[in-house]
CSV table of C-alpha atoms in Angstrom, one decimal:
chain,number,residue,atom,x,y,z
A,45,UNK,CA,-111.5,-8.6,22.7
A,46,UNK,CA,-109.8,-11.1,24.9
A,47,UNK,CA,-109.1,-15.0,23.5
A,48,UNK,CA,-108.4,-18.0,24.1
A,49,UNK,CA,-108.3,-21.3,22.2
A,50,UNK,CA,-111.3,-23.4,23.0
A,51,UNK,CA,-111.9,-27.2,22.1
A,52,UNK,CA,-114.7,-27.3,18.9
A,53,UNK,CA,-117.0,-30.5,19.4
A,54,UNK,CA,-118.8,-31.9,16.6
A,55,UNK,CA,-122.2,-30.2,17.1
A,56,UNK,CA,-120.6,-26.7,16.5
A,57,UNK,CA,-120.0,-25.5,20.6
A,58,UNK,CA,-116.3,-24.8,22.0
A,59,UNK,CA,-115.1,-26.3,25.6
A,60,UNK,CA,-112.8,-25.4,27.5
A,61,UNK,CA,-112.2,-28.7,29.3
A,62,UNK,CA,-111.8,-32.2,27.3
A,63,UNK,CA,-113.4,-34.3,30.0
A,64,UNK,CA,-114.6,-38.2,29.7
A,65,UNK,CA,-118.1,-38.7,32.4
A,66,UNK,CA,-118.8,-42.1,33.3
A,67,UNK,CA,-122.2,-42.1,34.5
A,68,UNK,CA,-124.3,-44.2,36.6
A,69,UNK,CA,-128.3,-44.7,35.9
A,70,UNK,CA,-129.3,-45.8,39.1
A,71,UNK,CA,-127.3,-46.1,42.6
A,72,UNK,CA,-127.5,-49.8,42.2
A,73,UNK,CA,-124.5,-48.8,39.3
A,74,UNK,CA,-123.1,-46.4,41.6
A,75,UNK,CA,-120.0,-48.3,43.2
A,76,UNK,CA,-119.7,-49.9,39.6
A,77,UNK,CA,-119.4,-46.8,37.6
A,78,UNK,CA,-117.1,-45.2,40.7
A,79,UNK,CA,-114.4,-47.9,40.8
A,80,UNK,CA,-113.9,-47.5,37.3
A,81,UNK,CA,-113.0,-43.7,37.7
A,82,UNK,CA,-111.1,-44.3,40.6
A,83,UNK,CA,-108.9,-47.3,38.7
A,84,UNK,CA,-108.8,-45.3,35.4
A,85,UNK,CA,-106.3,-42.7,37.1
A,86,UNK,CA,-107.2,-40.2,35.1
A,87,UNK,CA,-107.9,-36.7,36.1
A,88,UNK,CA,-110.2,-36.3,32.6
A,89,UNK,CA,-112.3,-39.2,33.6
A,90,UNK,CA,-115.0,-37.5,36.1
A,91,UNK,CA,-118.4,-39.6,37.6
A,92,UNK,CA,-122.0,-38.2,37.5
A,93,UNK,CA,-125.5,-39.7,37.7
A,94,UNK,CA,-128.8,-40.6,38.9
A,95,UNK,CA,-129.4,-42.6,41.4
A,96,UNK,CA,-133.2,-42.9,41.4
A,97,UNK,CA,-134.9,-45.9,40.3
A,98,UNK,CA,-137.9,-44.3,39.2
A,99,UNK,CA,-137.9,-42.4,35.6
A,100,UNK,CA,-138.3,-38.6,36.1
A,101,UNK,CA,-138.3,-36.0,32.6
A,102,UNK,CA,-136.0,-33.3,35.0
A,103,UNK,CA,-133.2,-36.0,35.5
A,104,UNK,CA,-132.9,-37.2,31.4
A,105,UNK,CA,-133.3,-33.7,30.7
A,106,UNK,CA,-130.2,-32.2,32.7
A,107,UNK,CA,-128.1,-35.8,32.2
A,108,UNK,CA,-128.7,-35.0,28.6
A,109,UNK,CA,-127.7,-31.8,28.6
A,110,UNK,CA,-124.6,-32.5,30.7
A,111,UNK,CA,-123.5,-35.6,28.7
A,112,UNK,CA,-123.5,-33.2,25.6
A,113,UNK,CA,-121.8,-30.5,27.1
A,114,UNK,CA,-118.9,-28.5,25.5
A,115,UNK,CA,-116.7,-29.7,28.5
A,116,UNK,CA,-117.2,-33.2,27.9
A,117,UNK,CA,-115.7,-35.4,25.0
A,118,UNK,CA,-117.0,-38.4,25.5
A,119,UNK,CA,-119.1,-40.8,27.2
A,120,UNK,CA,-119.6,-44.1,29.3
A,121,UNK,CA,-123.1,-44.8,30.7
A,122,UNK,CA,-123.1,-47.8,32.9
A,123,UNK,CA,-126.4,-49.5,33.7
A,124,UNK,CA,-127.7,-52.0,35.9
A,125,UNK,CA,-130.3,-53.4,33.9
A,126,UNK,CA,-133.6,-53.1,35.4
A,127,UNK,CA,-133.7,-49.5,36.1
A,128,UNK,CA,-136.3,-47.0,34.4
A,129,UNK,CA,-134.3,-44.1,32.9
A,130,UNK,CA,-133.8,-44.5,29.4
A,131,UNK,CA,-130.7,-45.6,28.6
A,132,UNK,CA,-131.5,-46.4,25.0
A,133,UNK,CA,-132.7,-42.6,24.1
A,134,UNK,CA,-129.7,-41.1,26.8
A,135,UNK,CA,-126.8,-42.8,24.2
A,136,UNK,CA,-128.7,-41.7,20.8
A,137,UNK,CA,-128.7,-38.0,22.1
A,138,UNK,CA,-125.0,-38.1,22.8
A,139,UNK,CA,-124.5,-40.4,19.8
A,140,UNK,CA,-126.2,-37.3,18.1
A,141,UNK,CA,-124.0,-35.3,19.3
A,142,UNK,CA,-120.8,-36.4,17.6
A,143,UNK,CA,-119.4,-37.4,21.1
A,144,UNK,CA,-118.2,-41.2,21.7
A,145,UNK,CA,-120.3,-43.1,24.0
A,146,UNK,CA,-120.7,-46.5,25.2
A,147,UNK,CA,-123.0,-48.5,27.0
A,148,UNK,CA,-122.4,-51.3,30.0
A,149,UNK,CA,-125.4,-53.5,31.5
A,150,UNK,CA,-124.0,-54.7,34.9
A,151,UNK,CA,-126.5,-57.7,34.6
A,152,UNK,CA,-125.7,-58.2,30.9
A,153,UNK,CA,-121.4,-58.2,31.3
A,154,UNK,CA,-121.8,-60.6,34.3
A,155,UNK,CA,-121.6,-58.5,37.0
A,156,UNK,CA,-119.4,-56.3,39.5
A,157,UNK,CA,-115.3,-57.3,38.2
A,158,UNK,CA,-116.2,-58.2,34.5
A,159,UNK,CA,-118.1,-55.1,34.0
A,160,UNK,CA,-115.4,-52.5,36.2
A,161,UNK,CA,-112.7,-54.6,33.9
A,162,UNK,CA,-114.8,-53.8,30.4
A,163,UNK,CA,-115.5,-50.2,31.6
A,164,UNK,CA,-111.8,-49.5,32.0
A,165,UNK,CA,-111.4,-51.1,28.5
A,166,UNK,CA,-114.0,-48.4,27.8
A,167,UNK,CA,-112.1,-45.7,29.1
A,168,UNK,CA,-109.1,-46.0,28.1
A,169,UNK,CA,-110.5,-46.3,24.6
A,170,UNK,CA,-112.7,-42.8,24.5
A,171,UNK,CA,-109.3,-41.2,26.5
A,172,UNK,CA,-107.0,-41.9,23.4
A,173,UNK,CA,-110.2,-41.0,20.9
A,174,UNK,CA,-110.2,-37.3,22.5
A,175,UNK,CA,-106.4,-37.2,23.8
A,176,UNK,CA,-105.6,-34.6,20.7
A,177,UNK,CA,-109.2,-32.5,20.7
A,178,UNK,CA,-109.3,-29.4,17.5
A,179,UNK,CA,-108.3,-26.3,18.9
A,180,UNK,CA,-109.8,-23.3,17.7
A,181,UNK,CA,-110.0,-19.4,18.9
A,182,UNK,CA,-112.5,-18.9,21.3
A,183,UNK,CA,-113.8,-15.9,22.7
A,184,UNK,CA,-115.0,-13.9,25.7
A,185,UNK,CA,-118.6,-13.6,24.1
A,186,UNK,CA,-118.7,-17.3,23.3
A,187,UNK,CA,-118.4,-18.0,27.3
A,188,UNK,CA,-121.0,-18.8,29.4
A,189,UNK,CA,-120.5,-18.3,33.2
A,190,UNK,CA,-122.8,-19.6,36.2
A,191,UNK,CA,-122.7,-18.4,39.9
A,192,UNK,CA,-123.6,-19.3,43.5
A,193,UNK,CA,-122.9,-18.9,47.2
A,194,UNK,CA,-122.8,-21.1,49.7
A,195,UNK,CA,-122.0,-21.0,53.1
A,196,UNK,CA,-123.3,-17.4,53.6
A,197,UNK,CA,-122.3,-14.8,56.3
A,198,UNK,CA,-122.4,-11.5,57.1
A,199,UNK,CA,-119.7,-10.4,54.9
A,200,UNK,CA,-120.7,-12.2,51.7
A,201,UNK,CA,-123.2,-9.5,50.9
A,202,UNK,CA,-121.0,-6.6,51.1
A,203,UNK,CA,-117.4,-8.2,49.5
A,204,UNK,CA,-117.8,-11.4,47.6
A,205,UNK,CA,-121.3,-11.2,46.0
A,206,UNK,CA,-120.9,-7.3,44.7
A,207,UNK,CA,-117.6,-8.4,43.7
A,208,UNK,CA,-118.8,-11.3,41.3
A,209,UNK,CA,-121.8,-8.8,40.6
A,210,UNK,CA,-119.1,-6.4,39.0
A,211,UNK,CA,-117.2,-9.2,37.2
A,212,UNK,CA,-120.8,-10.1,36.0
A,213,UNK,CA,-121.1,-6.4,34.3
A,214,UNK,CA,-117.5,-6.9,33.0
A,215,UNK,CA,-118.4,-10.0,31.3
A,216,UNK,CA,-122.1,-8.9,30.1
A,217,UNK,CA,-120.6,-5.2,28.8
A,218,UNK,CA,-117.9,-8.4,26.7
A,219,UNK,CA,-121.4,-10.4,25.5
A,220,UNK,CA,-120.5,-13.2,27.7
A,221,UNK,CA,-123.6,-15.0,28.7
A,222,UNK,CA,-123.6,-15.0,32.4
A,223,UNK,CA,-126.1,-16.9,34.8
A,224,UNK,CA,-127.2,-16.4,38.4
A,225,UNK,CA,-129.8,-18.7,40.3
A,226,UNK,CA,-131.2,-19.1,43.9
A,227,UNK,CA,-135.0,-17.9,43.6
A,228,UNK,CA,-135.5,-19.5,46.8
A,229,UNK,CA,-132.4,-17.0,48.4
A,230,UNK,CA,-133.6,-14.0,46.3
A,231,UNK,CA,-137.1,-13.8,48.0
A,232,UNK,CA,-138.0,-9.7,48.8
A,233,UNK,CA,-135.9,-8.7,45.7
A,234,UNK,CA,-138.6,-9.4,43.5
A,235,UNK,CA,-139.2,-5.8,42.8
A,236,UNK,CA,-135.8,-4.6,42.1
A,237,UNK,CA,-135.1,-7.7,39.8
A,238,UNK,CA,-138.1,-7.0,37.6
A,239,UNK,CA,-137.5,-3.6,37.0
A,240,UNK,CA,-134.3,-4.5,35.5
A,241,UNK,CA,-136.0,-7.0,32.9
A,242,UNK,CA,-135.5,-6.7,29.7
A,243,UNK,CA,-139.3,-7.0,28.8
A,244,UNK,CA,-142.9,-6.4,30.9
A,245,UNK,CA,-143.0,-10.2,29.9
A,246,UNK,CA,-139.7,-11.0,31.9
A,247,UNK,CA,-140.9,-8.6,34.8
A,248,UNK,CA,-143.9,-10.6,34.6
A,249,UNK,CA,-142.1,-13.9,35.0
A,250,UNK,CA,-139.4,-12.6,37.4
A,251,UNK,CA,-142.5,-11.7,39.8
A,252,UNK,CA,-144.2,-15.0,39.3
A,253,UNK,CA,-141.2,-17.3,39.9
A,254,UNK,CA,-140.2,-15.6,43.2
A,255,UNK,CA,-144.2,-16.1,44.2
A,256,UNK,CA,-143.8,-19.9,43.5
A,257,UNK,CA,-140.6,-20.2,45.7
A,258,UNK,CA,-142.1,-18.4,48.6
A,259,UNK,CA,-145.2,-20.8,48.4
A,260,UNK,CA,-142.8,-23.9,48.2
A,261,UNK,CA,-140.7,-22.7,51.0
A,262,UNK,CA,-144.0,-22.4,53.2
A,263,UNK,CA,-145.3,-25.7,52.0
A,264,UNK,CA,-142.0,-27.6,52.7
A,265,UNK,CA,-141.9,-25.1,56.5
A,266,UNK,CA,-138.1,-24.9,55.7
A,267,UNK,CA,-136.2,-22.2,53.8
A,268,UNK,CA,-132.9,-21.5,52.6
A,269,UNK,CA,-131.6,-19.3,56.0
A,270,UNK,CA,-129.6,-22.2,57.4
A,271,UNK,CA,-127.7,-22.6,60.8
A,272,UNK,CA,-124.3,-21.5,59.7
A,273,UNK,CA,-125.8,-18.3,58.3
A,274,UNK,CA,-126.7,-17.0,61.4
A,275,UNK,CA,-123.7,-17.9,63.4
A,276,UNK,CA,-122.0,-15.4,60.3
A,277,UNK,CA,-124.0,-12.6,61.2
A,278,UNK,CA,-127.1,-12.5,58.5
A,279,UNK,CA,-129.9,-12.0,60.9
A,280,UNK,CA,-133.0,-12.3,58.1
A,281,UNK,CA,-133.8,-14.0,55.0
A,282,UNK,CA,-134.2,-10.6,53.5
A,283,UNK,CA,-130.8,-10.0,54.6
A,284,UNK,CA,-129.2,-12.8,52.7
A,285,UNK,CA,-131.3,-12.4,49.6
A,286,UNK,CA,-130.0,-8.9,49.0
A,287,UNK,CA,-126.5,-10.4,49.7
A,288,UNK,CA,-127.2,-13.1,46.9
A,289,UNK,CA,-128.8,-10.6,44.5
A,290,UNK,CA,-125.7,-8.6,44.4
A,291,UNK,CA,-123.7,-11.6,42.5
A,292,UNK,CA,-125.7,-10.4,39.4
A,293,UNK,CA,-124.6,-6.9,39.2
A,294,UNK,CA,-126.7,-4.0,37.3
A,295,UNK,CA,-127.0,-5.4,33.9
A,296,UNK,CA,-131.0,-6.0,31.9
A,297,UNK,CA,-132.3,-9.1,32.9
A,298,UNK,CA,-132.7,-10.6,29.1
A,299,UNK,CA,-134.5,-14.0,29.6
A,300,UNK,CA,-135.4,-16.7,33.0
A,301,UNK,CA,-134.4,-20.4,32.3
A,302,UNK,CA,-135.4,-23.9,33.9
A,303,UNK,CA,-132.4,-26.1,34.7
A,304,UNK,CA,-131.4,-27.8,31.0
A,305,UNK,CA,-132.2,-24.6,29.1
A,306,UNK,CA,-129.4,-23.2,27.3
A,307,UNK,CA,-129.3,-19.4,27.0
A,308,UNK,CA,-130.5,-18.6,23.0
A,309,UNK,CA,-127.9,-15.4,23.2
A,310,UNK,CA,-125.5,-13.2,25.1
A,311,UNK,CA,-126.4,-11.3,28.2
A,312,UNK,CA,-127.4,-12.2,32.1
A,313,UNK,CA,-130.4,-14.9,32.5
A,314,UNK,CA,-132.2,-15.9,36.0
A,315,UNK,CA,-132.2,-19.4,36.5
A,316,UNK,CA,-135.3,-20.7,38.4
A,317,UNK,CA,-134.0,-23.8,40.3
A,318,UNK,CA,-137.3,-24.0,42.8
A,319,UNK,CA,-139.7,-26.7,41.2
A,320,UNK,CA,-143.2,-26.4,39.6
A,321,UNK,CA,-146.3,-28.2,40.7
A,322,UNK,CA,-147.1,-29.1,44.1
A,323,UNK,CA,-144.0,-29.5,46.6
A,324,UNK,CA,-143.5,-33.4,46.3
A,325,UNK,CA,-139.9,-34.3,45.5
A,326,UNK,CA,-138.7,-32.4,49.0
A,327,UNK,CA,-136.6,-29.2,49.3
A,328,UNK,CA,-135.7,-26.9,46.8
A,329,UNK,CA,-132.6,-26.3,47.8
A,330,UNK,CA,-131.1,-30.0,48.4
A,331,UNK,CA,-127.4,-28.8,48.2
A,332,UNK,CA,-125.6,-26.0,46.6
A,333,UNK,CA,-123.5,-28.6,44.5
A,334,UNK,CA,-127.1,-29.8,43.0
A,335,UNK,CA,-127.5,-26.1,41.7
A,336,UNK,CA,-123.9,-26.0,40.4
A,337,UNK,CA,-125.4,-29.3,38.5
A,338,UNK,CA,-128.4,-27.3,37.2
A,339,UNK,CA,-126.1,-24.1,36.1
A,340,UNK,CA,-124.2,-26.6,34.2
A,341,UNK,CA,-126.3,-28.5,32.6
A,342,UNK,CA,-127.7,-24.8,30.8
A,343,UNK,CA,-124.0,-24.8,29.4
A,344,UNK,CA,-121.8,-23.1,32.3
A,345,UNK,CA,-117.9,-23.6,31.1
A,346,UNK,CA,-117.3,-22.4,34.7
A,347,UNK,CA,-118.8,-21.6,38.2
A,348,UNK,CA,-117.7,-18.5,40.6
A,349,UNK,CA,-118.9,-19.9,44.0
A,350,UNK,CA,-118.9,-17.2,47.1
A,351,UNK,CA,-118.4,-17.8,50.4
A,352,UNK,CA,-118.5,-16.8,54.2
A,353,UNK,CA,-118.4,-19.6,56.1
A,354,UNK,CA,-115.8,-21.5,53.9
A,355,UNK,CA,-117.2,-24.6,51.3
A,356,UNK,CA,-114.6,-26.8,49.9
A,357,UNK,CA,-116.8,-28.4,47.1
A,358,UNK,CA,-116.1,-28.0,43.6
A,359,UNK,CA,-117.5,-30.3,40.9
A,360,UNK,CA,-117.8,-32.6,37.9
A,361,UNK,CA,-117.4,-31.4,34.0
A,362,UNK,CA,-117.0,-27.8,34.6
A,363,UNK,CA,-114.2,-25.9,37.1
A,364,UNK,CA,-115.5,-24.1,40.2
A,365,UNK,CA,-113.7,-20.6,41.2
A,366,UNK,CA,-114.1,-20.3,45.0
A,367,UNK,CA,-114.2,-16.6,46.1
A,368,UNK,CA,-114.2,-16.0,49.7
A,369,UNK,CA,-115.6,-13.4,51.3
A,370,UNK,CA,-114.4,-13.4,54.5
A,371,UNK,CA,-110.8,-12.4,55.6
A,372,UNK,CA,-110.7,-14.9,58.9
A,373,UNK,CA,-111.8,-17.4,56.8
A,374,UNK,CA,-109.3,-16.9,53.9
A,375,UNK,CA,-106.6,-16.8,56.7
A,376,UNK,CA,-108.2,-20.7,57.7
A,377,UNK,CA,-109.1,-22.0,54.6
A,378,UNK,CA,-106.5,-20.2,51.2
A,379,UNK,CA,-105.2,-23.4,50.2
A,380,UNK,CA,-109.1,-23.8,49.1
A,381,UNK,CA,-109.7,-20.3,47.5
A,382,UNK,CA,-109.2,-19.0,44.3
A,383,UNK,CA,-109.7,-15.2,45.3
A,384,UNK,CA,-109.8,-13.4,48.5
A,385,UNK,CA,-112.6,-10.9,48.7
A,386,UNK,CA,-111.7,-10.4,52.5
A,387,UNK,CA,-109.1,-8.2,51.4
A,388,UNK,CA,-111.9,-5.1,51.2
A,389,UNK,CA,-112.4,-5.6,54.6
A,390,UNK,CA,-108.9,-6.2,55.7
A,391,UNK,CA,-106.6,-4.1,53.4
A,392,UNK,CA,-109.1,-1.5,51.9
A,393,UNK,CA,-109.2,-3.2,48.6
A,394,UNK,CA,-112.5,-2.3,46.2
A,395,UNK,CA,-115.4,-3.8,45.3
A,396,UNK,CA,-114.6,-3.0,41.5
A,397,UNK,CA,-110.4,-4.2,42.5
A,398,UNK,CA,-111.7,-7.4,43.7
A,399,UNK,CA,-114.6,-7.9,40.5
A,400,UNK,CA,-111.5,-7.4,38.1
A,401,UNK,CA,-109.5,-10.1,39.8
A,402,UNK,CA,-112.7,-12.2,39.7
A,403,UNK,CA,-112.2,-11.5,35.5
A,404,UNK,CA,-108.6,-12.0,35.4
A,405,UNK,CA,-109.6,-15.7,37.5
A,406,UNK,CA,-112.3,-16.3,34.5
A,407,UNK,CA,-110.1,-15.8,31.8
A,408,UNK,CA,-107.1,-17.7,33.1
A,409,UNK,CA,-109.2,-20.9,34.1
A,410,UNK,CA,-110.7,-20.6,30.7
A,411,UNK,CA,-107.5,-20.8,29.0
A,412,UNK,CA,-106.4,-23.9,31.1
A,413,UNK,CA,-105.2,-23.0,34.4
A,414,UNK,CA,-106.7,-25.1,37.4
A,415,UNK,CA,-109.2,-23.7,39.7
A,416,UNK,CA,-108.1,-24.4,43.1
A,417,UNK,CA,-110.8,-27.0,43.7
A,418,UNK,CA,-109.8,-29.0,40.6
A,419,UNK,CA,-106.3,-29.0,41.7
A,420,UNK,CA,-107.4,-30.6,44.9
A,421,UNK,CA,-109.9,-33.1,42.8
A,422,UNK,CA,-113.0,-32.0,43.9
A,423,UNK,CA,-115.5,-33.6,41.3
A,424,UNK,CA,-118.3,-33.6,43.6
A,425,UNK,CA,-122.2,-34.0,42.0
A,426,UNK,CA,-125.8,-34.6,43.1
A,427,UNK,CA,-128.6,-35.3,41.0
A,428,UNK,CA,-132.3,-35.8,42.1
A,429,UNK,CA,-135.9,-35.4,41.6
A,430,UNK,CA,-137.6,-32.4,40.4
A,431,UNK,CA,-140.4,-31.0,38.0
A,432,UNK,CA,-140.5,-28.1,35.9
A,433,UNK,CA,-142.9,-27.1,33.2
A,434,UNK,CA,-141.3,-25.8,29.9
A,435,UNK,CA,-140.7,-21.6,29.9
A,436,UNK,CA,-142.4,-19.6,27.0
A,437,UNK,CA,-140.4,-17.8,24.4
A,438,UNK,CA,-141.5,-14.9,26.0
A,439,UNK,CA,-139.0,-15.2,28.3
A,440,UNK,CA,-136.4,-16.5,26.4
A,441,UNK,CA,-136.2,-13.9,23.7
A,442,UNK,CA,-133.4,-13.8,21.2
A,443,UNK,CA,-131.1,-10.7,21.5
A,444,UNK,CA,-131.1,-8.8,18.5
């Protein structure tokens, strides 16, 4: 089986980046929090938060999750003062961890300059504590690998997606744990997705989340068929969910998760990313980068985004590997992909060539190698409102 070496943090999980977040609790820190990143000079040092005022159980649970993730070594939360997340309980769970963290108040340090200087002090000190991380083996099945597509067009369906769909097999047949998302872009697949569940109970589920984001969708009179994917060619919402289906290839269905659940074992999982209750937080899909967030934060070392249209975004804590589908597009835009799924178009390459130079991309960016949009600094990241109701063991059964 193919290895690489890993980074082992103190609570047992490997990385396979060694990457210092600063993170802002409320916009009010925003500007704060980014000025030290920015001055830090430091390509480890990345910036995520929340910028909402009001305290919400989604946003602690994911900022939790992705301040404890194997990618990150340690931690600086800066704070304004007055706002309502939960600073206190946010540092004990990365305390609890066995990552480094520190807290700023903006109002407490005296404000803009003394705090930017003390967070750089802060910094530089967690950089030098996790300069020289322990390097252990690592392997394929200890991996965990999210995907997504964004900017969609009428050749993403029949290059890119069944391309990361046969990488997806690949990785699955390895006992990676792989991850693919987008109920509200999977709507009309509800019957081919369930009859590949592991379980009725997973069938069950599968059937009943895809209900949920149609309702939301005709609540919020808005889906997920933008603009941009009908200039590409997609003509129907059924058309673009079959495209997006095909990122998660043929393998069982073993378990659905909500967005700070981490897989309990090996195999492919359906991420649910459209929000319980009553639509009242807005749109379920508020960016692709705020689903990148949510794959993360269920413990994604790495993201294979697809795309028509062309997207440029990477982002924060873990690399993003930018697979285009379409050749006129690569031909604008290759200093921004990683792979170029146009060539089964253009050149007559396959669908299973193109899936094992997807692999061949996982592996290499796992053992180190920038993805194209960290080499350009992409480290972009949204976090918002949502609610979601906790997911039975039912659905998240351990694999025997």
């Amino acid at each position: 089986m193919t290895s690489f070496q890993g980074i082992l943090r103190k609570d047992g999980r490997k990385g396979i980046r060694n990457v210092v977040c600063v993170v802002y609790l409320v916009e009010c820190a925003h500007h704060v929090a980014r000025l030290v990143v920015s001055k830090s000079q430091s390509d480890r040092v990345h910036l995520i938060g929340f910028p909402g005022c009001y305290p919400n159980d989604y946003s602690f649970r994911v900022m939790s999750q992705l301040t404890t993730h194997p990618n990150v070594s340690g931690v600086l939360l800066v704070s304004l003062g007055c706002e309502g997340f939960n600073r206190e309980a946010l540092e004990a769970t990365i305390r609890d961890s066995g990552r480094p963290v520190e807290t700023l108040v903006i109002q407490s340090e005296g404000g803009t300059r003394r705090t930017i200087e003390a967070g750089l002090a802060c910094v530089h000190s967690l950089l030098a504590d996790t300069e020289a991380p322990v390097l252990v083996p690592m392997g394929i099945d200890e991996l965990m690998i999210g995907t997504i597509c964004g900017g969609s067009d009428g050749t993403s369906g029949i290059t890119a997606n069944p391309a990361v769909g046969r990488c997806f097999d690949q990785l699955v047949a390895e006992r990676a744990t792989c991850i693919f998302e987008e109920t509200g872009e999977l709507i009309g697949c509800e019957k081919v997705m369930s009859a590949r569940a592991a379980t009725p109970e997973i069938a069950t589920e599968i059937n009943s989340v895809m209900t949920k984001a149609a309702t939301y969708y005709a609540a919020m009179g808005y889906g997920s068929f933008a603009p941009g994917n009908a200039e590409g060619g997609l003509t129907t919402q059924e058309e673009k969910s079959m495209g997006a289906y095909s990122k998660s290839g043929s393998s069982a269905i073993s378990g659905i998760l909500k967005p700070g659940d981490v897989p309990p074992s090996d195999g492919l999982f359906l991420l649910d990313v459209v929000p319980d209750g009553e639509p009242q937080f807005g749109f379920p899909n508020i960016s692709d980068n705020a689903e990148i967030v949510e794959l993360i934060s269920c413990g994604c070392h790495l993201i294979l985004f697809t795309t028509g249209r062309g997207s440029v975004v990477g982002s924060a804590v873990s690399p993003v590997i930018k697979i285009c589908a379409n050749p006129e597009t690569y031909a604008r835009m290759p200093d921004d992909m990683d792979v170029n799924a146009g060539d089964i178009i253009s050149d007559g390459a396959s669908i299973s060539d193109v899936g094992t130079e997807i692999y061949e991309s996982v592996i290499a960016v796992a053992r180190g190698r920038p993805s194209i949009s960290e080499a350009l600094g992409h480290q972009e990241f949204l976090l918002t409102y949502k609610r979601f109701d906790a997911i039975g063991p039912p659905c998240l059964p351990q694999r025997k």
